[in-house]
XYZ file of C-alpha atoms in Angstrom:
262
model
C 90.620 129.384 96.134
C 94.355 128.541 96.395
C 95.166 124.847 95.810
C 96.953 124.743 99.184
C 93.639 125.498 100.953
C 91.876 122.841 98.893
C 94.377 120.175 99.984
C 94.153 121.319 103.608
C 90.348 121.068 103.390
C 90.561 117.518 101.971
C 92.911 116.433 104.741
C 90.599 117.877 107.378
C 87.611 116.016 105.895
C 89.510 112.730 105.585
C 90.169 112.838 109.328
C 93.699 111.425 109.434
C 93.717 112.039 113.136
C 90.744 109.781 113.736
C 89.819 106.160 112.776
C 86.505 106.999 111.195
C 85.597 110.429 109.919
C 82.119 111.772 110.650
C 79.396 110.922 108.137
C 78.854 114.529 107.219
C 82.525 114.936 106.518
C 82.498 111.921 104.131
C 79.642 113.504 102.244
C 81.373 116.889 102.109
C 84.603 115.198 100.952
C 82.881 113.470 98.108
C 81.167 116.641 96.987
C 84.462 118.502 97.218
C 86.382 115.874 95.219
C 83.699 115.740 92.527
C 83.930 119.519 92.233
C 87.684 120.145 92.248
C 89.165 116.695 91.557
C 89.874 117.480 87.929
C 91.625 120.754 88.857
C 93.995 119.365 91.518
C 94.652 115.935 90.100
C 97.841 116.708 88.213
C 101.393 115.441 88.164
C 102.724 117.573 90.972
C 99.954 116.468 93.299
C 99.901 112.829 92.309
C 101.472 111.553 95.572
C 98.960 113.510 97.599
C 96.003 112.401 95.487
C 97.049 108.780 95.568
C 97.238 108.955 99.332
C 93.790 110.591 99.586
C 92.214 107.929 97.408
C 94.072 105.127 99.228
C 92.374 106.238 102.449
C 89.051 106.730 100.646
C 89.254 103.265 99.346
C 89.949 101.899 102.789
C 87.014 103.877 104.245
C 84.726 102.586 101.484
C 85.221 99.086 102.865
C 84.437 99.902 106.484
C 81.136 98.390 107.610
C 80.913 101.092 110.316
C 80.043 103.704 107.672
C 76.535 103.946 106.315
C 75.856 102.391 102.891
C 75.244 105.842 101.527
C 78.605 107.105 102.706
C 80.463 104.032 101.324
C 78.616 104.300 98.009
C 79.511 107.958 97.646
C 83.177 107.110 98.227
C 83.020 104.331 95.604
C 81.445 106.712 93.113
C 84.230 109.269 93.531
C 86.871 106.568 93.289
C 85.347 105.347 90.076
C 85.167 108.914 88.783
C 88.863 109.367 89.146
C 89.462 106.052 87.422
C 87.417 107.450 84.480
C 89.708 110.473 84.411
C 87.023 112.790 85.905
C 84.924 112.555 82.747
C 81.835 113.802 84.560
C 81.616 117.610 84.018
C 81.954 119.538 87.245
C 82.484 123.202 88.043
C 82.577 125.570 90.918
C 79.461 127.551 91.305
C 79.882 131.267 92.311
C 82.924 133.192 93.461
C 84.964 131.659 96.195
C 86.891 134.269 98.111
C 90.559 133.556 98.770
C 90.446 135.089 102.226
C 87.705 132.940 103.727
C 88.534 130.241 106.310
C 88.988 126.580 105.435
C 85.732 125.480 106.938
C 83.797 128.256 105.194
C 85.574 127.567 101.886
C 84.089 124.085 101.839
C 80.591 125.462 102.105
C 81.063 127.357 98.811
C 81.833 124.149 96.897
C 78.687 122.817 95.200
C 78.363 119.889 92.785
C 76.877 120.420 89.388
C 76.623 118.176 86.420
C 75.691 118.440 82.809
C 72.595 116.479 81.632
C 73.258 114.451 78.551
C 70.614 113.843 75.949
C 68.327 111.186 77.377
C 65.132 109.254 76.764
C 62.317 108.496 79.088
C 61.748 104.846 79.986
C 59.087 104.196 82.665
C 59.695 107.595 84.221
C 63.531 107.320 84.196
C 65.564 109.543 81.918
C 68.329 107.212 80.567
C 70.985 107.493 77.940
C 70.239 106.041 74.496
C 72.779 103.281 75.186
C 70.810 102.264 78.298
C 67.316 102.301 76.821
C 67.290 98.571 75.774
C 68.634 97.389 79.118
C 66.120 99.487 81.104
C 63.246 98.331 78.992
C 64.190 94.726 79.443
C 64.576 95.312 83.136
C 61.016 96.550 83.494
C 59.742 93.696 81.239
C 61.402 91.082 83.472
C 60.544 92.868 86.713
C 57.515 95.148 86.223
C 57.210 95.865 89.945
C 60.840 96.907 90.353
C 60.058 100.657 90.894
C 56.656 100.357 92.547
C 58.023 101.608 95.894
C 60.446 104.099 94.319
C 59.422 107.559 95.571
C 62.141 109.916 94.448
C 60.977 112.731 92.255
C 64.266 114.577 91.650
C 65.392 113.434 88.175
C 69.086 113.559 89.009
C 68.547 111.315 91.987
C 66.379 108.943 89.851
C 69.152 108.879 87.322
C 71.789 108.144 89.914
C 69.732 105.301 91.385
C 69.121 103.734 87.973
C 72.814 104.046 86.983
C 73.784 102.368 90.204
C 71.311 99.536 89.469
C 72.637 99.071 85.922
C 76.191 99.286 87.115
C 75.506 96.557 89.721
C 73.968 94.284 87.068
C 76.985 94.891 84.827
C 79.309 93.960 87.666
C 77.507 90.653 88.136
C 77.841 89.916 84.451
C 81.627 89.961 84.562
C 83.663 86.691 84.370
C 84.411 85.341 87.820
C 88.130 85.574 87.257
C 87.723 89.351 86.639
C 85.767 89.980 89.865
C 87.839 90.998 92.830
C 86.817 91.080 96.516
C 86.631 94.891 96.216
C 84.208 94.552 93.256
C 81.935 92.354 95.360
C 82.110 94.759 98.316
C 81.197 97.565 95.979
C 78.345 95.475 94.666
C 77.024 94.944 98.191
C 77.209 98.738 98.793
C 75.394 99.414 95.547
C 72.736 96.799 96.333
C 72.042 98.457 99.716
C 71.811 101.849 98.089
C 69.299 100.793 95.402
C 67.219 98.912 97.961
C 67.156 101.919 100.244
C 66.160 104.132 97.376
C 62.996 102.010 96.934
C 63.797 99.511 94.128
C 62.517 95.967 94.679
C 65.522 93.914 93.909
C 65.211 90.669 95.963
C 65.995 88.772 92.744
C 69.213 90.749 92.344
C 70.227 90.145 95.955
C 69.845 86.357 95.293
C 72.009 86.709 92.177
C 74.677 88.547 94.125
C 74.682 85.837 96.782
C 75.056 83.227 93.994
C 78.003 85.062 92.506
C 79.659 85.454 95.829
C 79.278 81.734 96.512
C 80.679 80.928 93.059
C 83.611 83.272 93.652
C 84.319 81.602 97.008
C 84.279 78.211 95.333
C 86.610 79.563 92.572
C 89.063 80.906 95.174
C 88.910 77.722 97.183
C 89.322 75.617 94.035
C 92.331 77.687 92.914
C 93.916 77.218 96.347
C 93.431 73.504 96.146
C 94.772 73.399 92.600
C 97.836 75.254 93.660
C 98.532 72.802 96.420
C 97.950 69.887 94.086
C 100.224 71.351 91.474
C 102.978 71.841 94.050
C 102.621 68.242 95.109
C 102.707 67.152 91.471
C 105.885 69.171 90.902
C 107.559 67.502 93.863
C 106.479 64.058 92.569
C 107.867 64.883 89.081
C 111.175 65.959 90.657
C 111.253 62.749 92.673
C 110.458 60.693 89.554
C 113.308 62.395 87.698
C 115.690 61.649 90.450
C 114.619 57.973 90.540
C 114.940 57.712 86.802
C 118.481 59.125 86.971
C 119.319 56.635 89.827
C 117.832 53.810 87.756
C 119.912 54.684 84.761
C 122.981 54.843 86.927
C 122.324 51.393 88.423
C 121.488 49.998 85.030
C 124.835 51.107 83.706
C 126.628 49.571 86.743
C 124.695 46.376 86.314
C 125.610 46.138 82.617
C 129.284 46.491 83.496
C 129.129 43.595 85.959
C 127.402 41.124 83.716
C 129.712 41.609 80.728
C 131.426 38.161 80.154
C 135.142 37.927 80.475
C 137.193 37.597 77.321
C 140.069 34.985 76.730
C 142.648 37.650 77.553
C 140.807 38.590 80.733
C 141.047 34.974 81.839
C 144.567 34.277 80.740
């Protein structure tokens, strides 16, 4: 399919002519980006791609969208940040002559399955095994209500959960408001998928409260430092004035000599 049609399809799905695209368009957009993102994200299209992802980032923060839609947007944004490392391809022939709307139907997402290990019914990467085991040791009932059977979906939910935990482990100074918004979206997603994560929700609330205190503290510190700077400047001016007055005073109290009197 010509790249021009791909870009036209993306613009249609992004809904530049409307405030909020339809939910089904968001899902189609994310699938489309995951499928062709690596192909069209090159130097000549950088301006267009940056514009697309700027709008996607804005949409991912809109509370009007469902948590699922926002989470899908965040996932695609992260995928681009990771230089499209996830393997994707186009399945089946895509005729050049079909219409734009029909072209999007031909785009399907596929992914390669890396070597994995089973931990409590979840296929995880070797690097995740220890974390998932400890997760189930600390919270044995975490997946009691988890009903998804599709392994790709199970993996996606577990990766989202691990990613959320990793986010909360970051230093406060490294956490942005966007990170916390993404964490809220991820939390909603894993809760909706069936994970019992009340403990994690409390941790997120704690981190948000700590972040608010940090931001507030930094603002107060900035005001204090500005006041201190003004005081230091005032002190410097007073010291200079005192030295000047001291010099004048020394000149007036110098005793007259014989020749001054005579």
